[in-house]
Coordinates of C-alpha atoms and ligand atoms in Angstrom, one line a residue:
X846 CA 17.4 1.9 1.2
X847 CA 14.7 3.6 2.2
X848 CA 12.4 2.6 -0.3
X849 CA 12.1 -1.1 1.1
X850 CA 8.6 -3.1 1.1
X851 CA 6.3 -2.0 4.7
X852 CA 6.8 2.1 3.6
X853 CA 5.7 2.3 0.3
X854 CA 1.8 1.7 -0.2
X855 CA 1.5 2.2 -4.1
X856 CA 3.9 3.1 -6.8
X857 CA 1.8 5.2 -9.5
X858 CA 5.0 6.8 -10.7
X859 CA 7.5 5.8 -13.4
X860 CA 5.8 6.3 -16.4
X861 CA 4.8 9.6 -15.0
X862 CA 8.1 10.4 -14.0
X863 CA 9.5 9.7 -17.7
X864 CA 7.0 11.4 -19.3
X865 CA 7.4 14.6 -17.4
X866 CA 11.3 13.9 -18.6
X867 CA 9.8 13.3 -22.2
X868 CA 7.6 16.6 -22.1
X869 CA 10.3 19.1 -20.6
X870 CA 13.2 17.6 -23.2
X871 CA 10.3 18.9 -25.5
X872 CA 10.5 22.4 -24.3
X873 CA 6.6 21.7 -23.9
X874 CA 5.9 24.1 -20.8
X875 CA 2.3 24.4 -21.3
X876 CA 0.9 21.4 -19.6
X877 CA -1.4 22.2 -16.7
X878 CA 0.3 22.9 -13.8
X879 CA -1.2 20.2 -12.1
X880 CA -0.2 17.2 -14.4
X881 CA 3.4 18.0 -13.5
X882 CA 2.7 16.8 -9.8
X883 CA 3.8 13.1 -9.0
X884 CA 1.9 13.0 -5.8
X885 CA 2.9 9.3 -4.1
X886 CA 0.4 7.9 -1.8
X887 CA 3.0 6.8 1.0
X888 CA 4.5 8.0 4.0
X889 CA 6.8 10.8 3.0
X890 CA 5.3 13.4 3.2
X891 CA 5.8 17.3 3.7
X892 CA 3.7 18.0 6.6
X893 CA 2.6 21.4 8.0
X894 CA 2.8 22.0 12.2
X895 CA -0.6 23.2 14.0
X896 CA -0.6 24.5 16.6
X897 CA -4.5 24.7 16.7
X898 CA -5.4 27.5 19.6
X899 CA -2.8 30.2 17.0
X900 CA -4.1 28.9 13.8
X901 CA -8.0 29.9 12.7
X902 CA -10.6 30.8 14.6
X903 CA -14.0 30.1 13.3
X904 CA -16.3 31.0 15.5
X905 CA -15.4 34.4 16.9
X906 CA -14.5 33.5 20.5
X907 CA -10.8 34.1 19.6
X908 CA -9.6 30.8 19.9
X909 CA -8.2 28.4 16.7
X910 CA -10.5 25.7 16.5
X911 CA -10.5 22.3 14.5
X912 CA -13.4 23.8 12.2
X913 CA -10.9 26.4 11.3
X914 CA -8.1 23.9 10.3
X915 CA -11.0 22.7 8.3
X916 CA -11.5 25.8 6.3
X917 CA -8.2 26.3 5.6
X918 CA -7.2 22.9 4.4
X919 CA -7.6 24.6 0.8
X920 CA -4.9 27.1 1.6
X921 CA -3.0 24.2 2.8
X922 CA -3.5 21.9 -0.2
X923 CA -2.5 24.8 -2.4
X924 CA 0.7 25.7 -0.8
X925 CA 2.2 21.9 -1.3
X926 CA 1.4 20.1 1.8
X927 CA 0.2 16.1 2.4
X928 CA 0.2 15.9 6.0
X929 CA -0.4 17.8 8.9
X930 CA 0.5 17.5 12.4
X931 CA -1.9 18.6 15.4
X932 CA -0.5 20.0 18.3
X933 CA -2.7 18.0 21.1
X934 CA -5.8 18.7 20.6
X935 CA -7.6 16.4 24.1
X936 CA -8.8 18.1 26.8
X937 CA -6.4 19.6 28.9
X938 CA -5.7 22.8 31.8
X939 CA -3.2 24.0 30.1
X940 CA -2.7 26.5 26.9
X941 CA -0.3 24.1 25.3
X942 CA -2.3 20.8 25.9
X943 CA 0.8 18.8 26.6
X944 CA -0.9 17.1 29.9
X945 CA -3.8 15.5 28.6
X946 CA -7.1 15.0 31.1
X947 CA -8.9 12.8 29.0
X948 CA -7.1 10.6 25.6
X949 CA -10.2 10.2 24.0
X950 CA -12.0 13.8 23.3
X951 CA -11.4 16.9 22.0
X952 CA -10.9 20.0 24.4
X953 CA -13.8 21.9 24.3
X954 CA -12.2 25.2 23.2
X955 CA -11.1 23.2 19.6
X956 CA -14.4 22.1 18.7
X957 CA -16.5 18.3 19.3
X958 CA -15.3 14.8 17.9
X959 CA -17.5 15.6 14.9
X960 CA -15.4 18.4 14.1
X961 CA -12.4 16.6 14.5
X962 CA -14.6 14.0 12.1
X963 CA -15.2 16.5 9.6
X964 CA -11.7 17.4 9.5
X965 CA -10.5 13.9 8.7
X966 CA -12.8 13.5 6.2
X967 CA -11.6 16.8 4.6
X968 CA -7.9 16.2 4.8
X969 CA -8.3 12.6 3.5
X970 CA -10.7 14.0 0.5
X971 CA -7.6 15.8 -0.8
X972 CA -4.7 13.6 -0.1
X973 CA -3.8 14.9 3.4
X974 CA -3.0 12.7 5.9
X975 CA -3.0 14.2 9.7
X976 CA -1.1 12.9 12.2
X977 CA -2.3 14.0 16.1
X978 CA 0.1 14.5 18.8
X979 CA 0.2 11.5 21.3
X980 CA 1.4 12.4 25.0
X981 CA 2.4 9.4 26.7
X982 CA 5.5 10.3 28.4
X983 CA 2.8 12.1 31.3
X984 CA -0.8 12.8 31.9
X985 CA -2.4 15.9 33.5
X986 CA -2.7 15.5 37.2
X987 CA -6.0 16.0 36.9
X988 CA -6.8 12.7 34.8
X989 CA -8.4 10.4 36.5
X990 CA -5.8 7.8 36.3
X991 CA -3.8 10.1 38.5
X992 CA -6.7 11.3 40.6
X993 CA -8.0 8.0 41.5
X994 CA -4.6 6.4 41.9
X995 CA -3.3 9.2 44.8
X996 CA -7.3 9.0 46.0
X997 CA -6.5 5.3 47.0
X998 CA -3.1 6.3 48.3
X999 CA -4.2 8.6 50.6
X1000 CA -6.7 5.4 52.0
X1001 CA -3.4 3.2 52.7
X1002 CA -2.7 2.7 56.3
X1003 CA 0.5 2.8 58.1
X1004 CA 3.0 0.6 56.5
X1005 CA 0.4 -0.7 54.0
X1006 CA 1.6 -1.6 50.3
X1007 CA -0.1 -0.4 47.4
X1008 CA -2.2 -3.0 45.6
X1009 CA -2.5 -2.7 41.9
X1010 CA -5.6 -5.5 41.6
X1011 CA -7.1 -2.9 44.1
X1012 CA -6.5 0.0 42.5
X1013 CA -4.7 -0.1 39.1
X1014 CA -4.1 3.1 38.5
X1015 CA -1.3 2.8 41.3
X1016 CA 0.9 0.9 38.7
X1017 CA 0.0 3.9 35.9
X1018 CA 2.8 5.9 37.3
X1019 CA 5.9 6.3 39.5
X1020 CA 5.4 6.3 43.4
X1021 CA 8.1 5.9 45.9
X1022 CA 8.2 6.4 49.5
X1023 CA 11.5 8.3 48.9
X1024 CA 12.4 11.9 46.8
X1025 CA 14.7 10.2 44.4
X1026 CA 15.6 13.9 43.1
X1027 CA 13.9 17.2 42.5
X1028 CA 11.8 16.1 40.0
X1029 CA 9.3 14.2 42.6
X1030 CA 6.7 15.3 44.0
X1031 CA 4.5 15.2 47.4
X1032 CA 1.3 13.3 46.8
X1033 CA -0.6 15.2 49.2
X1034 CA -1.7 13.7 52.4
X1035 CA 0.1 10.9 52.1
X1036 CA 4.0 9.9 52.6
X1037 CA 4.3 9.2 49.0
X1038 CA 6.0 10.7 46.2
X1039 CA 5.5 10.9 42.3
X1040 CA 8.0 11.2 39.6
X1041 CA 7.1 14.2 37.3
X1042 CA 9.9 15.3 35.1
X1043 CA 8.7 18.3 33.5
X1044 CA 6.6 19.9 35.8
X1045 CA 4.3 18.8 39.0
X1046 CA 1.6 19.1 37.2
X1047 CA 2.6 16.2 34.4
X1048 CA 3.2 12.9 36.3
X1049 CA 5.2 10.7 34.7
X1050 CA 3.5 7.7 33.1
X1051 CA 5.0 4.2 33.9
X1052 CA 4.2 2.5 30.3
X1053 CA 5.6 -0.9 31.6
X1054 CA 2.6 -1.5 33.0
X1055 CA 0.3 -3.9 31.0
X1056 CA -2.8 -2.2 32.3
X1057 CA -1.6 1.0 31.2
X1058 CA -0.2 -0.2 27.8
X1059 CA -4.3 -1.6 27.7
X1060 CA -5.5 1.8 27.9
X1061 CA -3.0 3.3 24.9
X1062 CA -4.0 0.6 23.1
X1063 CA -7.2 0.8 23.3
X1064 CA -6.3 5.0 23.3
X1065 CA -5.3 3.7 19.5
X1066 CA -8.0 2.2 18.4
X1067 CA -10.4 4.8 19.1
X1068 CA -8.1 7.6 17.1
X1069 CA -7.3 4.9 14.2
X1070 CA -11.1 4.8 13.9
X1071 CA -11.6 8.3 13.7
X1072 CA -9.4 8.3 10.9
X1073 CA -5.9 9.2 12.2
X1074 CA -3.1 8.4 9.8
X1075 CA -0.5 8.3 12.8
X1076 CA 1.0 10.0 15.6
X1077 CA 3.7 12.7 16.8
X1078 CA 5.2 10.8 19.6
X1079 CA 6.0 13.8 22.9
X1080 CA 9.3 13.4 24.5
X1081 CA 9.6 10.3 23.3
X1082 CA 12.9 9.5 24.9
X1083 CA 11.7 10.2 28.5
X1084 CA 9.4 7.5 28.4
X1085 CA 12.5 5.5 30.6
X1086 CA 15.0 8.3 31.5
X1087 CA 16.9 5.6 33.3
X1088 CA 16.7 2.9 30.6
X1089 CA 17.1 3.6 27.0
X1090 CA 16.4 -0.1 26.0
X1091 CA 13.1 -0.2 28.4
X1092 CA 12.1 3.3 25.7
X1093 CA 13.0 2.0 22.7
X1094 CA 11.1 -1.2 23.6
X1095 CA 7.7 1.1 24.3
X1096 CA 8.3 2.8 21.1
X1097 CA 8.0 -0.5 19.4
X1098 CA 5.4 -1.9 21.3
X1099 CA 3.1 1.4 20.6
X1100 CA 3.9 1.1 16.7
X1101 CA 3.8 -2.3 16.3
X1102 CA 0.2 -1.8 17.8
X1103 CA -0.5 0.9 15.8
X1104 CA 0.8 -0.7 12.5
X1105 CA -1.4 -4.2 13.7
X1106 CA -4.1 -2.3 12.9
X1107 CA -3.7 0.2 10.4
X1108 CA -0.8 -1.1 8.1
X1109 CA 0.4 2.7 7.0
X1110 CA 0.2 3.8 10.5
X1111 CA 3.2 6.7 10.3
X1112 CA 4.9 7.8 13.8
X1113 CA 7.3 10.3 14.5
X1114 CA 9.4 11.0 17.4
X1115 CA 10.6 13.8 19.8
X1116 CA 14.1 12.8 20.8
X1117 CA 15.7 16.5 20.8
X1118 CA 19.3 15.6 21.2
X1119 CA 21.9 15.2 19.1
X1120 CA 22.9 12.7 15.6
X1121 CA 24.2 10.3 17.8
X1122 CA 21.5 9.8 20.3
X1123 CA 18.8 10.1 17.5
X1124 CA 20.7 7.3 15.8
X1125 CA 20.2 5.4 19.1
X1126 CA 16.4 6.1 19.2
X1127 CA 16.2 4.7 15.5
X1128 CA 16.5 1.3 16.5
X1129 CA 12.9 1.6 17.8
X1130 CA 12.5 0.4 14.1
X1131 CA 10.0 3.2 14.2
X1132 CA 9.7 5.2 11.2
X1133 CA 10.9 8.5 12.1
X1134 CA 12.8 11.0 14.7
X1135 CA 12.6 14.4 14.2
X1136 CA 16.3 15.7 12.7
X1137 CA 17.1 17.7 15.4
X1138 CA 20.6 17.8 14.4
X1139 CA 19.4 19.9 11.2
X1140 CA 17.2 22.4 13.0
X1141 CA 17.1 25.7 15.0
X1142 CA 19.8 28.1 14.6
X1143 CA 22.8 26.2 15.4
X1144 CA 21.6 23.6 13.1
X1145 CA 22.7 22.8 9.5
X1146 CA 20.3 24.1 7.6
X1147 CA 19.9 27.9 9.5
X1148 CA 24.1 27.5 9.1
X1149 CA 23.7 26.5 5.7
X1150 CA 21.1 29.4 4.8
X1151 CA 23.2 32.0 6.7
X1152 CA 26.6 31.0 5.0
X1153 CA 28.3 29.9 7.7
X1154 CA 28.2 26.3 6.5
X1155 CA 29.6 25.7 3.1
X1156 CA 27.7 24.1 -0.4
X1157 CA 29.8 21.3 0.3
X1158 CA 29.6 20.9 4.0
X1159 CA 25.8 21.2 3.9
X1160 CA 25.7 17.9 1.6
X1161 CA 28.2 16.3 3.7
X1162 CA 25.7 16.4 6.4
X1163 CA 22.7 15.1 4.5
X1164 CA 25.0 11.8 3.4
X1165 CA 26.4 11.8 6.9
X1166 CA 22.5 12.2 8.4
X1167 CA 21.7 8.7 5.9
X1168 CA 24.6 7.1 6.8
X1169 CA 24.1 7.5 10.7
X1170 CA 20.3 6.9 10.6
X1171 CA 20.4 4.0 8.1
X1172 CA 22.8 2.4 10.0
X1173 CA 19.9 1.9 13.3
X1174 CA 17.3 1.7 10.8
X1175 CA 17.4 1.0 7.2
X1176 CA 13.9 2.0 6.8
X1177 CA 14.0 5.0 8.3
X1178 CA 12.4 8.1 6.7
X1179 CA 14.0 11.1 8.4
X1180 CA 12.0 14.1 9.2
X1181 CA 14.1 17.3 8.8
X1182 CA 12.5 20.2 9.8
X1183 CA 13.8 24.1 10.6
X1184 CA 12.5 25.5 13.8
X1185 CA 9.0 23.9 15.4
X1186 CA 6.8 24.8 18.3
X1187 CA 9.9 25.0 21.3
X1188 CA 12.2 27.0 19.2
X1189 CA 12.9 30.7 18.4
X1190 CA 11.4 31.3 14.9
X1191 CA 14.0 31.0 11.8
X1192 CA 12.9 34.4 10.9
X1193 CA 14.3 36.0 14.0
X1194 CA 17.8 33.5 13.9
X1195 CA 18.1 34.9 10.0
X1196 CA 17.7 38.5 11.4
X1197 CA 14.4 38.4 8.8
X1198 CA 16.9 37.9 6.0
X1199 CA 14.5 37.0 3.0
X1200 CA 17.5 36.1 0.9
X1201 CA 18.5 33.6 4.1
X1202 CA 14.9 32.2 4.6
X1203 CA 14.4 31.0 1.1
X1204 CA 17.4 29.3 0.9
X1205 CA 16.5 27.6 4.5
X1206 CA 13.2 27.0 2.8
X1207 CA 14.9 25.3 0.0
X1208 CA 17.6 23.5 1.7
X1209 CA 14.7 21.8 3.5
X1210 CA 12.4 20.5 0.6
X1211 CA 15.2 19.5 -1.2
X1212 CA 16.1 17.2 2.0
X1213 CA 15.2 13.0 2.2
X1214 CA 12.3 11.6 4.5
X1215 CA 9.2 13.7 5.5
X1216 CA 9.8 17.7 5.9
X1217 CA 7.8 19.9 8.7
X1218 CA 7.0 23.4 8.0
X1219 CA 5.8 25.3 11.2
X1220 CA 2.7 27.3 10.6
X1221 CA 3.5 30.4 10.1
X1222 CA 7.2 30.1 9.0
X1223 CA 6.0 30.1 5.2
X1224 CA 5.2 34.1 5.5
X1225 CA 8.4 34.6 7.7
X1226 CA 6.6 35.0 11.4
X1227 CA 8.8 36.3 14.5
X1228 CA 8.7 34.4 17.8
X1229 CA 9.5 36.8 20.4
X1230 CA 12.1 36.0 23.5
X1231 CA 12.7 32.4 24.7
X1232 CA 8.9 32.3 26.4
X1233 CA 7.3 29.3 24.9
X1234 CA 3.6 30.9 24.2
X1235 CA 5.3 33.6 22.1
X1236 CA 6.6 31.3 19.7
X1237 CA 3.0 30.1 19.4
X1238 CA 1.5 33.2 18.2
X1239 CA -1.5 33.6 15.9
X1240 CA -1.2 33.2 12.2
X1241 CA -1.2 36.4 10.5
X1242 CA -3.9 35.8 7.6
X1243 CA -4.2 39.4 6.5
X1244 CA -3.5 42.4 8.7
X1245 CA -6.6 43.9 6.9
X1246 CA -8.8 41.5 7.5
X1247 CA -9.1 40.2 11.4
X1248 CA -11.3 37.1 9.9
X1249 CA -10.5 34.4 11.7
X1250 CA -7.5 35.5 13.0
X1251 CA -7.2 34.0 16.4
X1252 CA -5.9 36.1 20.1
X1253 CA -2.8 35.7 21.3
X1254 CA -2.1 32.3 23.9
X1255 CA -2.5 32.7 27.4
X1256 CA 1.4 34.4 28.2
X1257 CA 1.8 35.4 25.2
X1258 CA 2.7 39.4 24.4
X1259 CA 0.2 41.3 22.5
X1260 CA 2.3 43.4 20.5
X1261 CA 5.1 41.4 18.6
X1262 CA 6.0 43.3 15.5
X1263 CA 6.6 41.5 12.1
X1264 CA 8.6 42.1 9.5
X1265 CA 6.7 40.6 6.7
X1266 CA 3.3 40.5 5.2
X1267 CA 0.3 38.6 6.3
X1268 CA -0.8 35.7 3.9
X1269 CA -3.0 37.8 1.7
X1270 CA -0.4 40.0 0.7
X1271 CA 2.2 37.6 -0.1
X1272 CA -0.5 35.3 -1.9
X1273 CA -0.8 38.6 -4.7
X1274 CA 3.7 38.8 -4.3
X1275 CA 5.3 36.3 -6.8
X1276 CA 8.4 36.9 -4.9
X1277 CA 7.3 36.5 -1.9
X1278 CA 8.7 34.0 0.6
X1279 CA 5.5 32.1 0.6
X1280 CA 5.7 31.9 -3.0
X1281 CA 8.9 30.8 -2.6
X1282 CA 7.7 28.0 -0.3
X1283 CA 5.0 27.2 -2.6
X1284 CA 8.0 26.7 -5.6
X1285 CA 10.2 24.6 -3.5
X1286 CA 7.2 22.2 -2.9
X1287 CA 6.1 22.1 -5.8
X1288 CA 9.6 21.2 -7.0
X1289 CA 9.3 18.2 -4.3
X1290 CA 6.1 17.4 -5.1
X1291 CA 7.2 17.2 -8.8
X1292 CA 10.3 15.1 -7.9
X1293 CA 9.9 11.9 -5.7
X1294 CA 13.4 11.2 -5.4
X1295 CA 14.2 14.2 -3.5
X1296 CA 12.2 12.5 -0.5
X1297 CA 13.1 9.2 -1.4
X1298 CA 16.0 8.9 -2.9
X1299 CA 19.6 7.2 -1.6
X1300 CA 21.7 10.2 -1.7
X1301 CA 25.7 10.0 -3.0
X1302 CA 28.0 12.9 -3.8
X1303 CA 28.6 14.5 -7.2
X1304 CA 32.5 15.3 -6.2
X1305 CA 33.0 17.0 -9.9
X1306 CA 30.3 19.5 -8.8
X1307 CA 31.6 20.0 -5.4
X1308 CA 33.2 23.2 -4.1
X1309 CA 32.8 25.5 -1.1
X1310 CA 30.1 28.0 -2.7
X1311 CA 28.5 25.0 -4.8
X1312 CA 27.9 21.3 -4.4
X1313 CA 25.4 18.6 -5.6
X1314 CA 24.4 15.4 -4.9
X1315 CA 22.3 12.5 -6.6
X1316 CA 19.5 11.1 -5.2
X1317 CA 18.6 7.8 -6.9
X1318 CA 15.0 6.0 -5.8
X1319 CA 14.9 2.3 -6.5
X1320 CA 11.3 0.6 -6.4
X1321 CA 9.3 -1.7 -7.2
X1322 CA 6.5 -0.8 -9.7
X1323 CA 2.8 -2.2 -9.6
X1324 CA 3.4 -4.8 -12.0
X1325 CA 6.3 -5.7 -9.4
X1326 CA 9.4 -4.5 -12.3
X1327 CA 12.5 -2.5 -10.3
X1328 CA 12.3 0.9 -11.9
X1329 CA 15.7 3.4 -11.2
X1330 CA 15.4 7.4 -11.4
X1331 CA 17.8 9.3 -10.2
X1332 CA 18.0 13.6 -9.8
X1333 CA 21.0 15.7 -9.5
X1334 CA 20.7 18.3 -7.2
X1335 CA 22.8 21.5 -7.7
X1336 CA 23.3 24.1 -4.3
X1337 CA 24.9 27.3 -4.7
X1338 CA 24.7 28.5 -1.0
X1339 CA 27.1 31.3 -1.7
X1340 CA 26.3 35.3 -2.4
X1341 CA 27.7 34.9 -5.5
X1342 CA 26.5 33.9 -9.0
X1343 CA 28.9 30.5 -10.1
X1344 CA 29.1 28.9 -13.5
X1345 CA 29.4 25.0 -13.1
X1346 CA 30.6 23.0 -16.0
X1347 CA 28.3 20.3 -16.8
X1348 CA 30.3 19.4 -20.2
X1349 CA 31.5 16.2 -18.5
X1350 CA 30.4 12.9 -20.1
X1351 CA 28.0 12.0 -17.1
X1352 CA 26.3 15.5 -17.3
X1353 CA 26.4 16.3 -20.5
X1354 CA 22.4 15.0 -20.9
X1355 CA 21.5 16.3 -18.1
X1356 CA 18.1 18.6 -18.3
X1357 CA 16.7 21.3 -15.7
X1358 CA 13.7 19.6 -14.2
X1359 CA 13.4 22.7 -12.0
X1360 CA 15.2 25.4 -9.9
X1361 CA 14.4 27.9 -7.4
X1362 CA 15.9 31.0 -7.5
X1363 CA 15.6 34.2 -5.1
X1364 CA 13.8 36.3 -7.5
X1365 CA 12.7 35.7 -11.0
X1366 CA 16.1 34.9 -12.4
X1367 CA 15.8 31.5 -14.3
X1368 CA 19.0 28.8 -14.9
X1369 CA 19.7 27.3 -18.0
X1370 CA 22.2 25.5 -19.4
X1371 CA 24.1 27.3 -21.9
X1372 CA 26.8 25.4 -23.8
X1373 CA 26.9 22.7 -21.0
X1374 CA 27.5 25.8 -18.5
X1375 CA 24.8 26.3 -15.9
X1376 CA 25.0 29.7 -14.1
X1377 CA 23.8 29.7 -10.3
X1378 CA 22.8 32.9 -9.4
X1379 CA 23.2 34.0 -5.2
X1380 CA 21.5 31.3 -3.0
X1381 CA 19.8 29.1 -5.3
X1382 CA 19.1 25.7 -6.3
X1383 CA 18.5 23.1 -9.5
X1384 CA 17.2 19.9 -9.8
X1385 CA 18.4 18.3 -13.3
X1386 CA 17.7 14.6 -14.6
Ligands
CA901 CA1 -12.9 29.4 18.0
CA902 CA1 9.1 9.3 31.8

């Protein structure tokens, strides 16, 4: 089901796949690290969240820049990551970026277009696609769209009507004569007003207007040429607050664009609300909406991590996640992630728990669709408070070592203390939580089905401390042969060591593909008994 024909680009797995089987039933644990991967070229992905400005800075003026997402794409590549998502990167006012000035450039603090070129070409040299965040939902009020259209308001007499063949910018957002509500604003030295629902300075954008829908398009094609691979789509279900069908049809109109001209374009959405409504938003028959529903600390996985959800309810919510979603969308890839840029840091919602945060870490790459790590969030970073820049602070690459390590955001406070080591020091700590993150991808990376695979429930493994589900991945190979593999994953959320029994007919074959445990314990299966120690997680064929 979500495997179906416009997704998946190329299918260089199944004889892979069985001969990995082939070589672990051997007991041969030798092989190269590297031949173990199963890499697909499609668009599930694990993608990594930059916020550039916080990231690396490399040119000494304090500020991440694109050159320093550049020289860390190694870093990247080796912790387990295909994809990464730029906050925005266009020139903007603002610290954040969200109101954009000008859709095609780069802000001047990142870097120049041939940086950003540079960068592509990087990512794209070792399987990384990037993905760039699109604001369409509102401009700056200082783009020219908006400057120019209130310019030629201010020149309309008494009574006089706007013209859009005069002036089409006029048509590019909301005016009224009348303050529907709070959220409009005086355009100044005139009687008009201007819809701007997050702040005054971010007037809404009216994307029923051909003209405007000209300019995205054309918006498009100037980022699909420089290389994008698709986009993160802003507050995506503001786009018509009023008029849910209106949004969903932009949504489709900007990826069917997209996808006209690049046919892997990816795109995934902002609708932060809950399964129901995200359900809603999936029949965009865009790819993917962020799985709000999973994330922050009220969500399942954080619940999960923290014990307060059990083994079994946590894979009752991944089937009930694929049944909601596939239901709007069959093709849809969901796109779980655990905190991101607006929320207070999993490490501070786990109390800095490193037993907790693995086990959110795992919980998440051993989740269907595309997965989004947070920079920072593999070495356990505290946000501080509910203050948006201070969930954006800079990445702590070594707290030896200020090399490229970038100044706090404009609002930001200068003195957060954290509870874990900076990247160098966890790099040289096998049981580190970044090591742990590098494990758990690796074991997706290792694994297609995980991503990929139609999930069902293993009810003979499923208790309240343990539970598993299969995931089985149906495709088509190149030569155009269906090809079936299927993986059994095995949770123990619970504090406890368990023993499962695996003796039954239908498990009694089954072999460890891989596991991840919270320190260097291992699993086997002894005398078709498997022992689960505390918070920990197998993966069997
Ligand atoms: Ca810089
Ligand atoms: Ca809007």
């Amino acid at each position: 089901m979500n495997n179906t024909l416009s997704i998946i680009k190329k299918f260089l797995v199944s004889n892979i796949v069985i001969a990995l089987a082939v070589s672990m039933l051997a007991g041969c644990g030798k092989k190269d690290e590297s031949e173990k991967l199963n890499i697909i070229d499609d668009n599930y992905r694990n993608y990594y969240e930059i916020y550039v400005h916080s990231f690396y800075d490399s040119n000494e003026d304090g500020i991440g820049d694109l050159n320093g997402v550049t020289q860390k794409l190694d870093y990247l590549k080796d912790l387990g990551i295909n994809g990464i998502w730029l906050m925005p990167i266009m020139p903007s006012p603002t610290y954040h970026k969200y109101d954009v000035v000008d859709y095609m450039d780069i802000d001047s603090e990142y870097g120049t277009m041939e940086d950003f070129d540079k960068l592509v070409e990087e990512c794209h040299k070792r399987g990384i696609n990037i993905i760039i965040d699109m604001v369409m939902n509102h401009s700056s009020s200082q783009n020219e769209w908006f400057v120019k259209a209130c310019d030629y308001l201010r020149t309309l007499k008494e009574g006089e009507e706007p013209d859009k063949n005069v002036c089409p910018y006029v048509s590019y957002y909301n005016f009224s004569k009348e303050k529907k509500n709070e959220a409009w604003y005086s355009v100044e030295g005139t009687d008009w007003y201007y819809e701007g629902v997050f702040w005054s300075e971010m007037p809404d954008l009216n994307l029923e207007d051909d003209n405007l829908r000209k300019e995205f398009e054309t918006i498009s094609d100037f980022w699909i040429e420089h290389g994008v691979d698709g986009y993160r789509m802003d507050a995506a279900m503001h786009y018509e607050d009023d008029d849910q069908g209106a949004t969903l049809e932009i949504m489709n109109w900007i990826y069917s664009y997209c996808l006209s001209k690049k046919s892997d374009f990816y795109m995934v959405s902002e609708v932060w609300a809950n399964k129901a409504t995200i359900a809603a938003f999936y029949k965009s028959m865009t790819p993917s909406m962020f799985n709000f529903a999973a994330a922050g600390a009220e969500g399942t996985i954080e619940k999960a991590a923290r014990g307060q959800l059990s083994a079994d309810g946590l894979v009752n919510a991944m089937i009930d996640y694929q049944t909601t979603y596939s239901a709007s969308n069959p093709d849809y890839i969901d796109a779980p992630f655990i905190t991101n840029h607006d929320q207070v840091r999993v490490a501070n919602n786990l109390n800095c728990d490193a037993g907790d945060m693995k086990m959110a870490a795992g919980i998440l790459m051993t989740m269907s669709g595309s997965t989004f790590i947070y920079y920072g969030e593999e070495i356990g970073m505290k946000s501080q408070g509910k203050d948006d820049p201070n969930k954006r602070l800079p990445m702590n690459w070594s707290y030896a070592d200020p090399t490229g390590v970038c100044d706090v955001p404009e609002g930001a406070d200068n003195d957060v203390e954290q509870s874990f080591e900076a990247v160098d020091a966890q790099l040289g700590d096998e049981m580190s939580l970044l090591n742990y993150y590098k494990r758990a991808l690796k074991l997706r990376n290792m694994n297609p089905e995980i991503a990929r695979g139609t999930i069902t429930r293993e009810d003979d493994l499923c208790s309240d401390s343990y539970a598993a589900i299969k995931k089985t991945w149906t495709r088509d190979d190149e030569t155009g042969t269906t090809v079936t593999s299927a993986v059994i994953i095995l949770y123990n959320t619970s504090d406890e060591a368990v023993v499962v029994d695996l003796t039954a007919d239908e498990y009694k074959d089954l072999t460890i593909a891989g596991y991840l445990t919270l320190d260097d314990v291992s699993i086997s299966i002894e005398n078709g008994q498997v022992t689960m120690p505390p918070q920990s997680i197998c993966v069997f064929r």
